[in-house]
Short mmCIF file of C-alpha atoms in Angstrom, two decimals:
data_model
loop_
_atom_site.label_atom_id
_atom_site.label_comp_id
_atom_site.label_asym_id
_atom_site.label_seq_id
_atom_site.Cartn_x
_atom_site.Cartn_y
_atom_site.Cartn_z
CA UNK S 19 9.39 -5.88 -5.22
CA UNK S 20 8.73 -8.06 -8.08
CA UNK S 21 5.58 -10.19 -9.22
CA UNK S 22 5.65 -13.77 -8.59
CA UNK S 23 5.30 -14.78 -12.71
CA UNK S 24 7.45 -11.02 -13.83
CA UNK S 25 4.23 -10.75 -15.54
CA UNK S 26 4.01 -6.71 -15.19
CA UNK S 27 6.99 -6.67 -17.66
CA UNK S 28 4.10 -5.39 -20.93
CA UNK S 29 4.00 -2.69 -19.60
CA UNK S 30 7.04 -0.84 -21.46
CA UNK S 31 5.16 -1.44 -24.34
CA UNK S 32 4.33 -4.73 -25.18
CA UNK S 33 -0.09 -3.98 -25.09
CA UNK S 34 -0.97 -1.67 -27.68
CA UNK S 35 -4.61 -0.93 -27.07
CA UNK S 36 -6.98 -0.91 -24.39
CA UNK S 37 -10.03 -1.95 -24.27
CA UNK S 38 -12.18 -5.01 -23.48
CA UNK S 39 -14.83 -6.02 -26.24
CA UNK S 40 -18.26 -6.31 -23.38
CA UNK S 41 -20.43 -7.01 -27.00
CA UNK S 42 -22.24 -10.69 -26.95
CA UNK S 43 -18.74 -12.30 -28.76
CA UNK S 44 -17.70 -11.42 -25.20
CA UNK S 45 -13.95 -12.24 -27.29
CA UNK S 46 -10.65 -9.49 -26.97
CA UNK S 47 -10.73 -7.36 -30.38
CA UNK S 48 -7.23 -5.31 -28.86
CA UNK S 49 -4.08 -6.57 -30.46
CA UNK S 50 -2.03 -7.47 -28.96
CA UNK S 51 1.72 -6.14 -29.70
CA UNK S 52 4.63 -8.47 -31.03
CA UNK S 53 7.25 -10.03 -28.94
CA UNK S 54 9.24 -13.17 -26.92
CA UNK S 55 8.48 -16.02 -25.00
CA UNK S 56 7.67 -13.98 -21.12
CA UNK S 57 6.81 -10.16 -22.25
CA UNK S 58 5.05 -11.22 -24.80
CA UNK S 59 2.41 -14.26 -22.41
CA UNK S 60 2.86 -11.64 -19.25
CA UNK S 61 0.67 -9.46 -21.41
CA UNK S 62 -1.77 -11.59 -22.61
CA UNK S 63 -2.44 -12.43 -19.42
CA UNK S 64 -2.45 -8.90 -18.60
CA UNK S 65 -5.20 -8.09 -20.51
CA UNK S 66 -6.28 -11.22 -19.71
CA UNK S 67 -6.79 -10.98 -16.08
CA UNK S 68 -7.63 -7.44 -16.21
CA UNK S 69 -10.66 -8.34 -18.73
CA UNK S 70 -11.93 -10.73 -15.57
CA UNK S 71 -10.83 -7.94 -12.47
CA UNK S 72 -12.97 -5.08 -13.92
CA UNK S 73 -15.74 -7.85 -14.67
CA UNK S 74 -15.83 -8.25 -18.47
CA UNK S 75 -15.58 -11.66 -17.83
CA UNK S 76 -17.64 -12.73 -14.92
CA UNK S 77 -17.37 -16.10 -12.72
CA UNK S 78 -18.37 -18.73 -14.54
CA UNK S 79 -17.98 -17.98 -18.06
CA UNK S 80 -15.99 -19.28 -20.47
CA UNK S 81 -13.63 -17.62 -22.10
CA UNK S 82 -13.31 -18.00 -26.41
CA UNK S 83 -11.47 -21.34 -27.38
CA UNK S 84 -8.15 -20.84 -27.94
CA UNK S 85 -8.11 -21.71 -31.97
CA UNK S 86 -10.60 -18.04 -31.60
CA UNK S 87 -8.47 -16.50 -29.31
CA UNK S 88 -5.16 -16.60 -30.83
CA UNK S 89 -6.32 -15.07 -34.08
CA UNK S 90 -8.36 -11.99 -32.19
CA UNK S 91 -4.77 -11.01 -30.57
CA UNK S 92 -3.00 -11.85 -32.88
CA UNK S 93 -0.28 -14.05 -31.20
CA UNK S 94 0.65 -17.33 -31.23
CA UNK S 95 -1.36 -20.24 -29.54
CA UNK S 96 1.37 -20.98 -27.19
CA UNK S 97 1.59 -17.82 -26.02
CA UNK S 98 -1.98 -18.17 -25.43
CA UNK S 99 -1.61 -21.60 -23.48
CA UNK S 100 1.28 -19.48 -21.41
CA UNK S 101 -0.97 -16.97 -20.06
CA UNK S 102 -3.68 -18.93 -19.44
CA UNK S 103 -1.42 -21.60 -17.56
CA UNK S 104 -0.54 -17.47 -14.88
CA UNK S 105 -4.22 -17.19 -14.77
CA UNK S 106 -4.58 -20.32 -13.65
CA UNK S 107 -1.90 -20.59 -11.20
CA UNK S 108 -3.28 -17.86 -9.63
CA UNK S 109 -6.53 -18.20 -9.30
CA UNK S 110 -8.79 -16.61 -11.81
CA UNK S 111 -9.49 -19.85 -14.39
CA UNK S 112 -9.73 -23.50 -14.73
CA UNK S 113 -9.39 -25.39 -17.94
CA UNK S 114 -11.06 -28.77 -18.54
CA UNK S 115 -10.82 -30.90 -21.30
CA UNK S 116 -14.99 -30.01 -24.41
CA UNK S 117 -15.71 -27.82 -21.48
CA UNK S 118 -13.08 -24.60 -22.23
CA UNK S 119 -11.28 -21.96 -19.84
CA UNK S 120 -13.99 -20.76 -17.42
CA UNK S 121 -13.57 -18.07 -14.50
CA UNK S 122 -13.51 -19.83 -10.78
CA UNK S 123 -15.95 -18.12 -7.63
CA UNK S 124 -14.48 -14.74 -7.54
CA UNK S 125 -13.62 -16.75 -3.79
CA UNK S 126 -10.41 -19.20 -5.37
CA UNK S 127 -9.25 -15.68 -6.95
CA UNK S 128 -5.32 -15.35 -4.82
CA UNK S 129 -6.19 -11.53 -4.73
CA UNK S 130 -3.03 -10.50 -2.93
CA UNK S 131 -1.84 -11.99 -5.49
CA UNK S 132 0.91 -8.84 -6.42
CA UNK S 133 -0.21 -8.87 -10.65
CA UNK S 134 -4.31 -9.45 -9.71
CA UNK S 135 -4.06 -6.52 -7.83
CA UNK S 136 -2.00 -5.10 -10.67
CA UNK S 137 -5.02 -6.26 -12.89
CA UNK S 138 -7.86 -4.96 -9.71
CA UNK S 139 -6.50 -1.23 -10.55
CA UNK S 140 -5.80 -1.18 -13.77
CA UNK S 141 -9.05 0.21 -14.44
CA UNK S 142 -11.75 1.02 -11.37
CA UNK S 143 -11.11 -1.25 -8.74
CA UNK S 144 -14.14 -1.45 -6.28
CA UNK S 145 -14.45 -0.16 -3.68
CA UNK S 146 -15.56 -2.72 -1.41
CA UNK S 147 -12.04 -4.26 -2.55
CA UNK S 148 -10.47 -1.54 -2.00
CA UNK S 149 -12.13 -1.05 1.71
CA UNK S 150 -10.67 -5.46 1.67
CA UNK S 151 -7.41 -4.24 1.41
CA UNK S 152 -7.54 -1.62 3.68
CA UNK S 153 -9.15 -3.69 6.92
CA UNK S 154 -6.31 -6.48 5.78
CA UNK S 155 -3.77 -4.37 6.41
CA UNK S 156 -5.74 -2.27 9.26
CA UNK S 157 -5.36 -6.49 10.77
CA UNK S 158 -1.93 -6.34 9.88
CA UNK S 159 -0.05 -3.86 9.36
CA UNK S 160 -0.60 -2.53 13.09
CA UNK S 161 0.51 -5.92 14.92
CA UNK S 162 3.64 -6.25 12.91
CA UNK S 163 4.62 -2.66 13.78
CA UNK S 164 4.15 -4.10 17.51
CA UNK S 165 6.29 -6.67 16.55
CA UNK S 166 8.90 -4.87 15.00
CA UNK S 167 9.44 -2.19 18.44
CA UNK S 168 10.02 -5.33 20.77
CA UNK S 169 12.21 -7.31 17.77
CA UNK S 170 13.48 -4.97 16.13
CA UNK S 171 17.74 -4.49 15.59
CA UNK S 172 19.76 -1.47 14.53
CA UNK S 173 20.08 -3.34 10.37
CA UNK S 174 16.25 -3.45 10.85
CA UNK S 175 16.21 0.96 12.12
CA UNK S 176 19.15 1.40 9.28
CA UNK S 177 16.88 -0.04 6.73
CA UNK S 178 13.43 2.13 8.00
CA UNK S 179 15.75 5.74 8.04
CA UNK S 180 16.97 5.29 5.13
CA UNK S 181 13.65 4.03 3.12
CA UNK S 182 11.95 7.40 5.09
CA UNK S 183 14.48 8.86 3.59
CA UNK S 184 14.04 8.36 0.19
CA UNK S 185 10.56 8.62 -0.14
CA UNK S 186 11.03 12.15 1.07
CA UNK S 187 14.31 13.23 -1.05
CA UNK S 188 12.00 11.34 -3.85
CA UNK S 189 8.42 11.76 -3.14
CA UNK S 190 5.59 9.86 -3.61
CA UNK S 191 5.50 10.83 -6.88
CA UNK S 192 8.12 8.71 -9.06
CA UNK S 193 8.41 5.58 -9.33
CA UNK S 194 11.52 5.44 -7.26
CA UNK S 195 9.58 6.83 -4.16
CA UNK S 196 6.63 4.56 -3.61
CA UNK S 197 9.39 1.62 -4.59
CA UNK S 198 11.02 3.37 -0.54
CA UNK S 199 7.54 2.91 0.99
CA UNK S 200 7.15 -1.13 -0.11
CA UNK S 201 10.63 -0.94 1.28
CA UNK S 202 10.01 0.86 3.79
CA UNK S 203 6.83 -1.70 5.15
CA UNK S 204 8.73 -4.55 3.73
CA UNK S 205 11.67 -3.71 6.44
CA UNK S 206 8.35 -3.36 9.55
CA UNK S 207 7.79 -7.16 8.20
CA UNK S 208 10.69 -8.57 8.08
CA UNK S 209 11.75 -7.12 12.01
CA UNK S 210 8.89 -9.18 13.48
CA UNK S 211 11.19 -12.02 12.77
CA UNK S 212 7.76 -13.88 11.75
CA UNK S 213 8.11 -15.99 9.15
CA UNK S 214 4.73 -15.81 8.30
CA UNK S 215 4.24 -12.35 8.42
CA UNK S 216 7.93 -11.92 6.64
CA UNK S 217 5.67 -14.51 3.63
CA UNK S 218 2.77 -11.51 3.36
CA UNK S 219 4.70 -8.99 2.29
CA UNK S 220 4.77 -8.89 -1.07
CA UNK S 221 0.92 -9.00 -0.82
CA UNK S 222 1.48 -5.59 1.68
CA UNK S 223 3.72 -3.96 -1.09
CA UNK S 224 1.75 -4.09 -3.90
CA UNK S 225 -1.09 -2.75 -1.63
CA UNK S 226 -0.09 0.09 -0.84
CA UNK S 227 1.92 -0.09 -3.94
CA UNK S 228 -1.21 0.92 -6.35
CA UNK S 229 -3.40 2.61 -3.41
CA UNK S 230 -1.28 5.31 -4.12
CA UNK S 231 -0.44 5.30 -7.64
CA UNK S 232 -4.85 4.66 -8.14
CA UNK S 233 -4.68 8.08 -4.96
CA UNK S 234 -2.39 9.90 -7.56
CA UNK S 235 -4.49 9.36 -10.82
CA UNK S 236 -6.34 12.89 -10.91
CA UNK S 237 -4.71 15.17 -8.58
CA UNK S 238 -1.65 14.83 -5.99
CA UNK S 239 -1.76 13.18 -3.20
CA UNK S 240 -4.19 15.39 -1.16
CA UNK S 241 -1.70 15.25 2.17
CA UNK S 242 1.87 14.21 2.55
CA UNK S 243 2.15 11.16 3.98
CA UNK S 244 5.49 10.30 4.90
CA UNK S 245 4.63 12.05 8.54
CA UNK S 246 2.88 9.39 9.47
CA UNK S 247 5.62 6.88 8.75
CA UNK S 248 8.13 9.35 10.89
CA UNK S 249 5.72 8.21 13.38
CA UNK S 250 5.83 4.58 13.13
CA UNK S 251 9.48 4.58 12.62
CA UNK S 252 9.96 6.81 15.60
CA UNK S 253 7.93 4.63 18.14
CA UNK S 254 9.78 1.47 16.76
CA UNK S 255 12.90 2.59 17.21
CA UNK S 256 11.46 3.14 21.64
CA UNK S 257 10.82 0.44 21.39
CA UNK S 258 7.05 1.54 22.47
CA UNK S 259 4.93 -1.52 21.37
CA UNK S 260 1.88 -0.08 21.39
CA UNK S 261 2.80 3.92 20.19
CA UNK S 262 3.43 2.14 17.11
CA UNK S 263 0.91 -0.04 16.97
CA UNK S 264 -1.07 2.34 17.12
CA UNK S 265 0.68 5.06 15.09
CA UNK S 266 0.28 2.35 12.56
CA UNK S 267 -3.51 2.00 12.55
CA UNK S 268 -3.87 5.79 12.38
CA UNK S 269 -1.83 5.61 8.72
CA UNK S 270 -4.16 2.58 7.59
CA UNK S 271 -7.30 5.06 8.81
CA UNK S 272 -6.03 8.22 6.98
CA UNK S 273 -4.43 6.55 4.27
CA UNK S 274 -8.84 5.19 3.69
CA UNK S 275 -10.03 8.40 3.58
CA UNK S 276 -7.31 9.37 1.17
CA UNK S 277 -8.23 6.13 -1.39
CA UNK S 278 -12.11 6.56 -1.01
CA UNK S 279 -11.63 10.28 -1.75
CA UNK S 280 -10.07 10.12 -5.29
CA UNK S 281 -12.91 7.51 -5.65
CA UNK S 282 -15.35 9.72 -4.68
CA UNK S 283 -13.19 12.14 -7.28
#
């Protein structure tokens, strides 16, 4: 799955350095590596977004002016403006003449946007935010699994089975294995035949991806979650709606426990 604006493209090296100055100047000190177009403004958006999600800039704070920021980041003013437009589209900031660019209240942030999720997990995510993601998954995914058990067809089951096979073969320690994990959850939402649920696929997939990566920062996963996914698949394949819902709820609950252990470490 791809992010909505493609701003994650900086991960291949567009940003040089890390860290945000939290001094009284409230400006970002590292320079952003030279690039062009989408990649460069994506790198700036990533840096600013990470600063906001990490709390370096709080709701109500006003960012430094366009000229000052452009010099500090060593980027063109147009790249900075485009980056702010990305943040604006995601509900993080608003820009007004004579006032500047202000960080909006957290209630306005599109926290389910895949890029915003990536920025939240770039540092140490807040436990309340992580818990909220799992509460969302616990509400949506068990119900989706139940619908999938009632409405899936052979194509859906093949997509789920292929994703599981890739997860086993590649493991969740690899990006390819985590992509297969996202495909598994996407296939379940698709099998619901509910457009409103399918729209959540990118957000659910991003939440699965970033929580899995976070759990593996310090060490390997505390247990192998693939058997839990198999139980979900078996129930969906059998047309057992109640069983699919229960299996998915267990999968999400265990994933939350693993994440709590990772955060405690």
